PDB file of C-alpha atoms in Angstrom:
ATOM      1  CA  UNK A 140     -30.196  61.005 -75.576  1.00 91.00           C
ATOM      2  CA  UNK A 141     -31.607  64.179 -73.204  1.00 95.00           C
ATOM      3  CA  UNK A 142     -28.937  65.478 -71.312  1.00 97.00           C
ATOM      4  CA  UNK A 143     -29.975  67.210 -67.684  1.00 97.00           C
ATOM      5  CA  UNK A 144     -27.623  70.373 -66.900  1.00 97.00           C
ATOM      6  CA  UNK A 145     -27.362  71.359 -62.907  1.00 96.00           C
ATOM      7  CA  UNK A 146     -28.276  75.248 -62.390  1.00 94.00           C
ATOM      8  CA  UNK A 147     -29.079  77.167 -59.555  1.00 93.00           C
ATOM      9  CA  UNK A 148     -29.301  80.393 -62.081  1.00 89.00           C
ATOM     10  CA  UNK A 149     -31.245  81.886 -65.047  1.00 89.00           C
ATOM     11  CA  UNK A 150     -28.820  82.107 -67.291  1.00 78.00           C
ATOM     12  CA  UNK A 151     -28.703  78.356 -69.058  1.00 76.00           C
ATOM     13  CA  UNK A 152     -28.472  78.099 -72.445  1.00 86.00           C
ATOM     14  CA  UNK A 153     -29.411  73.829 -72.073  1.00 93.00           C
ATOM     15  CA  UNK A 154     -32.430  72.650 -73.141  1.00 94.00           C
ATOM     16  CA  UNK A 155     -33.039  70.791 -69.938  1.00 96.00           C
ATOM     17  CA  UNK A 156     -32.002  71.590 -66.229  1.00 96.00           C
ATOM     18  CA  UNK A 157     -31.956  70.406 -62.979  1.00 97.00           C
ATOM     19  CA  UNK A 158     -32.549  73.417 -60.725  1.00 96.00           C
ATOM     20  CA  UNK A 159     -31.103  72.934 -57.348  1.00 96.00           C
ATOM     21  CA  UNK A 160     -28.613  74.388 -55.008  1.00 95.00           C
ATOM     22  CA  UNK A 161     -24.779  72.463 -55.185  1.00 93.00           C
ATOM     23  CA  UNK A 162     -25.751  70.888 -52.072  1.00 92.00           C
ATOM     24  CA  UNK A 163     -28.908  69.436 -54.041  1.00 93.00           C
ATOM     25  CA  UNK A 164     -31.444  71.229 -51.378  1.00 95.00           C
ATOM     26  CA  UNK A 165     -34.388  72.713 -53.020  1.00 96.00           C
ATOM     27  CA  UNK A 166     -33.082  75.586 -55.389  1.00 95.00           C
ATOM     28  CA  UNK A 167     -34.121  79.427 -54.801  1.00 93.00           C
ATOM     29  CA  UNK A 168     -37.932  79.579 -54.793  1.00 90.00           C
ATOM     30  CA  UNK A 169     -38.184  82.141 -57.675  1.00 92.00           C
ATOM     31  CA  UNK A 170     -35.626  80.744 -60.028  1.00 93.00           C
ATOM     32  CA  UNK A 171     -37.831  77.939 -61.382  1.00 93.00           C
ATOM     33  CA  UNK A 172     -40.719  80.249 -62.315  1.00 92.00           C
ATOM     34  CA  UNK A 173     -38.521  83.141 -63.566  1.00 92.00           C
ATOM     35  CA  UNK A 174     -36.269  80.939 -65.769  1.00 93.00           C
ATOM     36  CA  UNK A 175     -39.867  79.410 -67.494  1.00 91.00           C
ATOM     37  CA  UNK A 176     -40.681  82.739 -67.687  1.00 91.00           C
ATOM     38  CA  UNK A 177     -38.027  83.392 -69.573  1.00 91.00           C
ATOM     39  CA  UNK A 178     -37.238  80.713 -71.616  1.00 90.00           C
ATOM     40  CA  UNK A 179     -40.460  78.973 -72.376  1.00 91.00           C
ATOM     41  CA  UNK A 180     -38.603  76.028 -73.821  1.00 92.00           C
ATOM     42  CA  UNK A 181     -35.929  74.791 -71.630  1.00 94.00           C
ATOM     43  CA  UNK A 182     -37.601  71.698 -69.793  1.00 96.00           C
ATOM     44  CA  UNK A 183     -36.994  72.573 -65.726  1.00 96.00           C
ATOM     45  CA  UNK A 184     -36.538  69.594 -62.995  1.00 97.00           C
ATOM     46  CA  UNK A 185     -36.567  70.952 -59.588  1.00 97.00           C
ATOM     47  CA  UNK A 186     -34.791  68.984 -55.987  1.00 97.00           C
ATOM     48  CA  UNK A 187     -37.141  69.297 -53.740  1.00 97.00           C
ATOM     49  CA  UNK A 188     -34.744  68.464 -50.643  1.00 96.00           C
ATOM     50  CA  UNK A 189     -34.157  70.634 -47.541  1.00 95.00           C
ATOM     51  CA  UNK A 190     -31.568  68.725 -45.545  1.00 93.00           C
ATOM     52  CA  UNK A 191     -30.976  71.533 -42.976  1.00 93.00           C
ATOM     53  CA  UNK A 192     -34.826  70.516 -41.257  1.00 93.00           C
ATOM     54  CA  UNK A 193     -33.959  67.698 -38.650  1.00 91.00           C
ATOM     55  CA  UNK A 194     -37.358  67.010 -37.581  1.00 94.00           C
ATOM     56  CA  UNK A 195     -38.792  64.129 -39.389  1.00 91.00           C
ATOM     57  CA  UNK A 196     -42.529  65.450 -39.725  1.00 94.00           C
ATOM     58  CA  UNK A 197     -41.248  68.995 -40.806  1.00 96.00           C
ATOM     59  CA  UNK A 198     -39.322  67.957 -42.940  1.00 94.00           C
ATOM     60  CA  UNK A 199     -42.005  65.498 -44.743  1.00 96.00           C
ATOM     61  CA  UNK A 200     -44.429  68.851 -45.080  1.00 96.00           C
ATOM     62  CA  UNK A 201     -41.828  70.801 -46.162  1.00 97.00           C
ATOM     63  CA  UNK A 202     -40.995  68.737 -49.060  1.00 97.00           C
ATOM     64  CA  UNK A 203     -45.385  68.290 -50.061  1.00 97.00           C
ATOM     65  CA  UNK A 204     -45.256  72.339 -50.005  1.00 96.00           C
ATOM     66  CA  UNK A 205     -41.923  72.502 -51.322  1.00 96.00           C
ATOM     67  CA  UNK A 206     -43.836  70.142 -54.595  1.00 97.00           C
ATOM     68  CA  UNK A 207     -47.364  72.390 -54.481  1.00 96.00           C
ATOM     69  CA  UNK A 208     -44.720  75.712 -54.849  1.00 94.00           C
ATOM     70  CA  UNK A 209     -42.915  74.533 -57.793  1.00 94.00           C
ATOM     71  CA  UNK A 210     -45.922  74.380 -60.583  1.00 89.00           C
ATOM     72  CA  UNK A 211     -44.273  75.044 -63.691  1.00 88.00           C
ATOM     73  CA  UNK A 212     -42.218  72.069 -63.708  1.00 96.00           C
ATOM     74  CA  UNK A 213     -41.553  68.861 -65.702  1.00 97.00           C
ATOM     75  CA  UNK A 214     -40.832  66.524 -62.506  1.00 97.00           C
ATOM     76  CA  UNK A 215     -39.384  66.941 -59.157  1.00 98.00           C
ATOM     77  CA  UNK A 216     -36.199  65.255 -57.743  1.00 98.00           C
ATOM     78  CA  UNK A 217     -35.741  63.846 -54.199  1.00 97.00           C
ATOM     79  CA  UNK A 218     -32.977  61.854 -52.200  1.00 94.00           C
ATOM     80  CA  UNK A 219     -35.312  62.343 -48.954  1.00 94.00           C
ATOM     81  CA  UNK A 220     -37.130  59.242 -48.660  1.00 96.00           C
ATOM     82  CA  UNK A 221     -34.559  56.825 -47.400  1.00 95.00           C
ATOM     83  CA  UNK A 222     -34.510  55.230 -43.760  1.00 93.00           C
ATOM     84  CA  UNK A 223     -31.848  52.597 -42.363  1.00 92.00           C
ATOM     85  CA  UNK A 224     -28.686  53.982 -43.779  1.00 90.00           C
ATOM     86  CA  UNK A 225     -30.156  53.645 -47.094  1.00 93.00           C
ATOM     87  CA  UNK A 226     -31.526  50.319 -46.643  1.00 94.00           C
ATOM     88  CA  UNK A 227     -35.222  50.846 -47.431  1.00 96.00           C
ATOM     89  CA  UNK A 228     -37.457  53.278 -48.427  1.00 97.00           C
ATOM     90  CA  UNK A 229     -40.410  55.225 -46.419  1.00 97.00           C
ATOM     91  CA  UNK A 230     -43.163  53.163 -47.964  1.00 97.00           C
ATOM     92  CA  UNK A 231     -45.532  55.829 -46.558  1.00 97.00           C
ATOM     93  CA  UNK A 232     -43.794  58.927 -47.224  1.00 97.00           C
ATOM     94  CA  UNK A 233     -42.790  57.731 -51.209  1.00 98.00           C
ATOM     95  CA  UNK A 234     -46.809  56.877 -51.593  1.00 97.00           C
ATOM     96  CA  UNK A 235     -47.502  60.393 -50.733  1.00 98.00           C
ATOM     97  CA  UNK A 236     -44.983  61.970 -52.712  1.00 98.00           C
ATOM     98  CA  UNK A 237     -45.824  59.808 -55.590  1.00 97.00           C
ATOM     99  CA  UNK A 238     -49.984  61.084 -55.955  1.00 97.00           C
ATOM    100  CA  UNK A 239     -49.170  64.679 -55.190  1.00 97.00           C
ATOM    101  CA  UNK A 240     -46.753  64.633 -57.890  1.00 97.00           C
ATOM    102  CA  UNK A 241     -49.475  62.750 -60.356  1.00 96.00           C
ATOM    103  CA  UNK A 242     -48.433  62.676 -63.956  1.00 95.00           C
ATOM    104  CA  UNK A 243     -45.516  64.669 -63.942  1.00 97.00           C
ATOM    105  CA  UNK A 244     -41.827  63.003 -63.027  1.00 98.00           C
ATOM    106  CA  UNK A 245     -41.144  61.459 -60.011  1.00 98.00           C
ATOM    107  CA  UNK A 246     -36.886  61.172 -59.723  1.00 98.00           C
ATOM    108  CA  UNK A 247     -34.905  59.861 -56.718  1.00 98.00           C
ATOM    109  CA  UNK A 248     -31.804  61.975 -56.445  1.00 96.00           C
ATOM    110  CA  UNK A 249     -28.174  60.864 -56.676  1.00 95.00           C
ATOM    111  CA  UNK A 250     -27.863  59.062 -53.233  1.00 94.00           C
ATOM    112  CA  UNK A 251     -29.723  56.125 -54.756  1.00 96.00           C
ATOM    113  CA  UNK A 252     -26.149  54.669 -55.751  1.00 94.00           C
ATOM    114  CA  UNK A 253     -25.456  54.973 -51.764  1.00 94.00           C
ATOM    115  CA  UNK A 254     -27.692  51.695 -51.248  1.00 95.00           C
ATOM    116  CA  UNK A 255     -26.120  48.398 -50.120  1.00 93.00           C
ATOM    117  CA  UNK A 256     -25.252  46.568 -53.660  1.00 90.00           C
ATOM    118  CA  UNK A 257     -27.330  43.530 -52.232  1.00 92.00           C
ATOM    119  CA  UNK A 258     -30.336  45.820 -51.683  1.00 95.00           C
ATOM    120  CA  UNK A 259     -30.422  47.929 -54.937  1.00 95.00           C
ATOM    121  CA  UNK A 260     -32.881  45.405 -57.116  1.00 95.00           C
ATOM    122  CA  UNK A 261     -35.449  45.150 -54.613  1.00 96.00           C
ATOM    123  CA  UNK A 262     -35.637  49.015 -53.494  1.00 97.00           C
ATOM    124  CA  UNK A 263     -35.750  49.948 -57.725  1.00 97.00           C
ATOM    125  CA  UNK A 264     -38.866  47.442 -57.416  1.00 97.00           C
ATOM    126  CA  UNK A 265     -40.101  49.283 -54.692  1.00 97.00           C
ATOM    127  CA  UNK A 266     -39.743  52.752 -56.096  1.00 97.00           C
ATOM    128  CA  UNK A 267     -41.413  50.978 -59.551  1.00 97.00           C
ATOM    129  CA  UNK A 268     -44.495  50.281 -57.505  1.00 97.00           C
ATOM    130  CA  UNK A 269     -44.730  53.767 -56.761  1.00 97.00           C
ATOM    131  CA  UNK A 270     -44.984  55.142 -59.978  1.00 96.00           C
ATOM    132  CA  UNK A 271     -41.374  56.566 -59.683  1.00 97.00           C
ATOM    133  CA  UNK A 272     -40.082  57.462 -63.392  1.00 97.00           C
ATOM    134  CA  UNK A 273     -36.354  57.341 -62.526  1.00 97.00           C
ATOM    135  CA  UNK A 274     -33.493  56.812 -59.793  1.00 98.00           C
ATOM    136  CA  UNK A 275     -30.110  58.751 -60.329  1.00 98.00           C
ATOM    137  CA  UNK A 276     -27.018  56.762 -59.983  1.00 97.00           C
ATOM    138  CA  UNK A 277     -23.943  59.102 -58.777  1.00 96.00           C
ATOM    139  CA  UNK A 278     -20.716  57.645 -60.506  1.00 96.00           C
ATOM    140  CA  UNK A 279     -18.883  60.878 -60.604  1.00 95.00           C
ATOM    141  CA  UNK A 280     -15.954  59.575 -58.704  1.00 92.00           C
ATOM    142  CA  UNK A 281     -15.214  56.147 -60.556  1.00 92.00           C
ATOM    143  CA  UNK A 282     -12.866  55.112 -63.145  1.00 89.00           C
ATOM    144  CA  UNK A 283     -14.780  54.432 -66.517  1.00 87.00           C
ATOM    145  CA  UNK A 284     -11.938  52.293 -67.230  1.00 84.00           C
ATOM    146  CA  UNK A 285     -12.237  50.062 -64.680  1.00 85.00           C
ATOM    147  CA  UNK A 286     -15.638  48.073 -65.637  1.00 85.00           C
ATOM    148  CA  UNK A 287     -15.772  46.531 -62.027  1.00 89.00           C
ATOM    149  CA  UNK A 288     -16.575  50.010 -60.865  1.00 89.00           C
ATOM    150  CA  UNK A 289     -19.453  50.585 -63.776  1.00 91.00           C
ATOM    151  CA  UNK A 290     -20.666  47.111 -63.157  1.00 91.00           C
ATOM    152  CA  UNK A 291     -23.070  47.979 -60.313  1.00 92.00           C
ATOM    153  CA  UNK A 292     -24.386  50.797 -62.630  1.00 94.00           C
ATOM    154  CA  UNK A 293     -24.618  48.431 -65.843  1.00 92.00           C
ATOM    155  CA  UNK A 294     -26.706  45.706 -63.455  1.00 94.00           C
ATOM    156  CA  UNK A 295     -28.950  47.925 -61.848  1.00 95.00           C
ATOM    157  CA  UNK A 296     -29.570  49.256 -65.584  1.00 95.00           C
ATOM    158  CA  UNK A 297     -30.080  45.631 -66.663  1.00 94.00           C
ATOM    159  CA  UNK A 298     -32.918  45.293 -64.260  1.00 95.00           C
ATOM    160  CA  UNK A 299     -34.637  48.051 -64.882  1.00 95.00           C
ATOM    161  CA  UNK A 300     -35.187  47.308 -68.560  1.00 91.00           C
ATOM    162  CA  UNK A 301     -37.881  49.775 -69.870  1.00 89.00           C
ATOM    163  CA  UNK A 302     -39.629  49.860 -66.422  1.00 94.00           C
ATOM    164  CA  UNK A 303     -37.809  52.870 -64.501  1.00 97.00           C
ATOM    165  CA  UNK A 304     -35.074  55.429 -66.224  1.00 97.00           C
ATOM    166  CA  UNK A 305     -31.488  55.103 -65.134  1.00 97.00           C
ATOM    167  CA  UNK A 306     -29.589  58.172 -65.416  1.00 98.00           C
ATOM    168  CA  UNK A 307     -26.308  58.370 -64.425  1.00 98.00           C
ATOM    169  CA  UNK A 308     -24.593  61.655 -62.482  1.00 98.00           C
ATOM    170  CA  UNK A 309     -21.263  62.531 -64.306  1.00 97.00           C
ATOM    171  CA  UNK A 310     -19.097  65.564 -63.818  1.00 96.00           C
ATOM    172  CA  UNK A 311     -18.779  66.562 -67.341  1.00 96.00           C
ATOM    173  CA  UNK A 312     -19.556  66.692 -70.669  1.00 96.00           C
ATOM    174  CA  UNK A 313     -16.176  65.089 -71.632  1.00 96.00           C
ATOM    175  CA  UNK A 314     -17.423  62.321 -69.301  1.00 96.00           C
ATOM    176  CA  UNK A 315     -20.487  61.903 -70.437  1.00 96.00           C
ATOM    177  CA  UNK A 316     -19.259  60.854 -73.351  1.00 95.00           C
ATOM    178  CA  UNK A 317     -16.701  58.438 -72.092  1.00 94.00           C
ATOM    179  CA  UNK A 318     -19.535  56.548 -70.685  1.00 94.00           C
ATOM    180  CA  UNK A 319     -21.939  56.305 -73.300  1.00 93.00           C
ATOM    181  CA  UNK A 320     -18.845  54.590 -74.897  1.00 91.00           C
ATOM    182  CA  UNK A 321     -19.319  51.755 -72.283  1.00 87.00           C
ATOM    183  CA  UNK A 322     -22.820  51.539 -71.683  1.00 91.00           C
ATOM    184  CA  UNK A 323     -25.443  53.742 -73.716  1.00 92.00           C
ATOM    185  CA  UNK A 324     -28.174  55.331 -71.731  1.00 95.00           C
ATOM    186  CA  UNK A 325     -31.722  57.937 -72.793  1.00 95.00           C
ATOM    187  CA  UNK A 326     -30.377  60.084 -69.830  1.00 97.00           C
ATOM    188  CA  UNK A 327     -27.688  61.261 -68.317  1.00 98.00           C
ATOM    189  CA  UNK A 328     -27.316  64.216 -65.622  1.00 98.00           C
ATOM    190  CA  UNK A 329     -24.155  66.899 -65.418  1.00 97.00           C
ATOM    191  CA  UNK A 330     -23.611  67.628 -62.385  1.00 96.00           C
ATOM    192  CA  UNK A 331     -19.936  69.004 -61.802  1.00 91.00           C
TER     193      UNK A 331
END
């Protein structure tokens, strides 16, 4: 099982991180390139979001240039390409996204667990389509022992089969843990 670490530093001693800021924006440009620089090994995913830019076609360019910046990276992570209240997807927006990134990892960010239960199956099928190679699922503030709060995680994980990577966003290590207990997963992401 790979476990993803959240930094927004150099100084990681993880094999794999997620660089971004708390707020999940895009993380300092220079961090990405200076931590491969100098740790060759650690595997780096990198948010791509800016949620301070309002305006709809800024914000989709920012994001492309945001993607072209980050070079030395194993795949990039966005929660940017929802519409509705998180009831679909930009069709358009995701197909872009999806052959600028080409064969490295395409990730939807944590918000993906903020979709209507009802809607969740169809917009994984979607995202599928598009060549994305996982969708976070935030469950840092639910009860592991209360399975009718995992269950929306364990069916969405169901459907997915070998398809599209689930990878759950716990706070912890200790938690971590607690859930592979329940329900076993290939990836899981720390984010405290």
């Amino acid at each position: 099982m790979k476990t993803l670490f959240h930094s927004h530093g150099l100084n990681t001693e993880h094999p794999s991180v997620v660089m971004a800021q708390q707020n999940f924006n895009a993380p300092n440009p220079v961090l990405p390139e200076m931590l491969s620089a100098l740790n060759p090994d650690v595997e780096i995913f990198t948010s791509v979001d800016h949620f301070e830019e309002e305006d709809i076609f800024m914000h989709k360019n920012i994001i492309f240039e945001t993607i072209k910046h980050f070079k030395n990276v194993e795949g990039y992570i966005t929660d940017q390409i929802f519409t509705d209240n998180h009831h679909h997807i930009d069709a358009m927006f995701v197909n872009e996204l999806s052959k600028l990134i080409g064969d490295k990892h395409f990730i939807i960010g944590p918000s993906f667990s903020k979709i209507p239960y009802f809607r969740q199956s169809q917009i994984l099928n979607e995202l599928i389509e598009y060549d994305v190679s996982g969708v976070m699922f935030d469950i840092r503030d639910i009860d592991f022992n209360n399975y009718s709060e995992l269950q929306p995680l364990a069916k969405i994980k169901i459907h997915a089969k070998k398809r599209i990577e689930i990878i759950p966003v716990v706070s912890s290590e200790e938690k971590r843990d607690e859930l592979i207990k329940s329900i076993p997963f290939d990836m899981v992401y720390i984010h405290p």
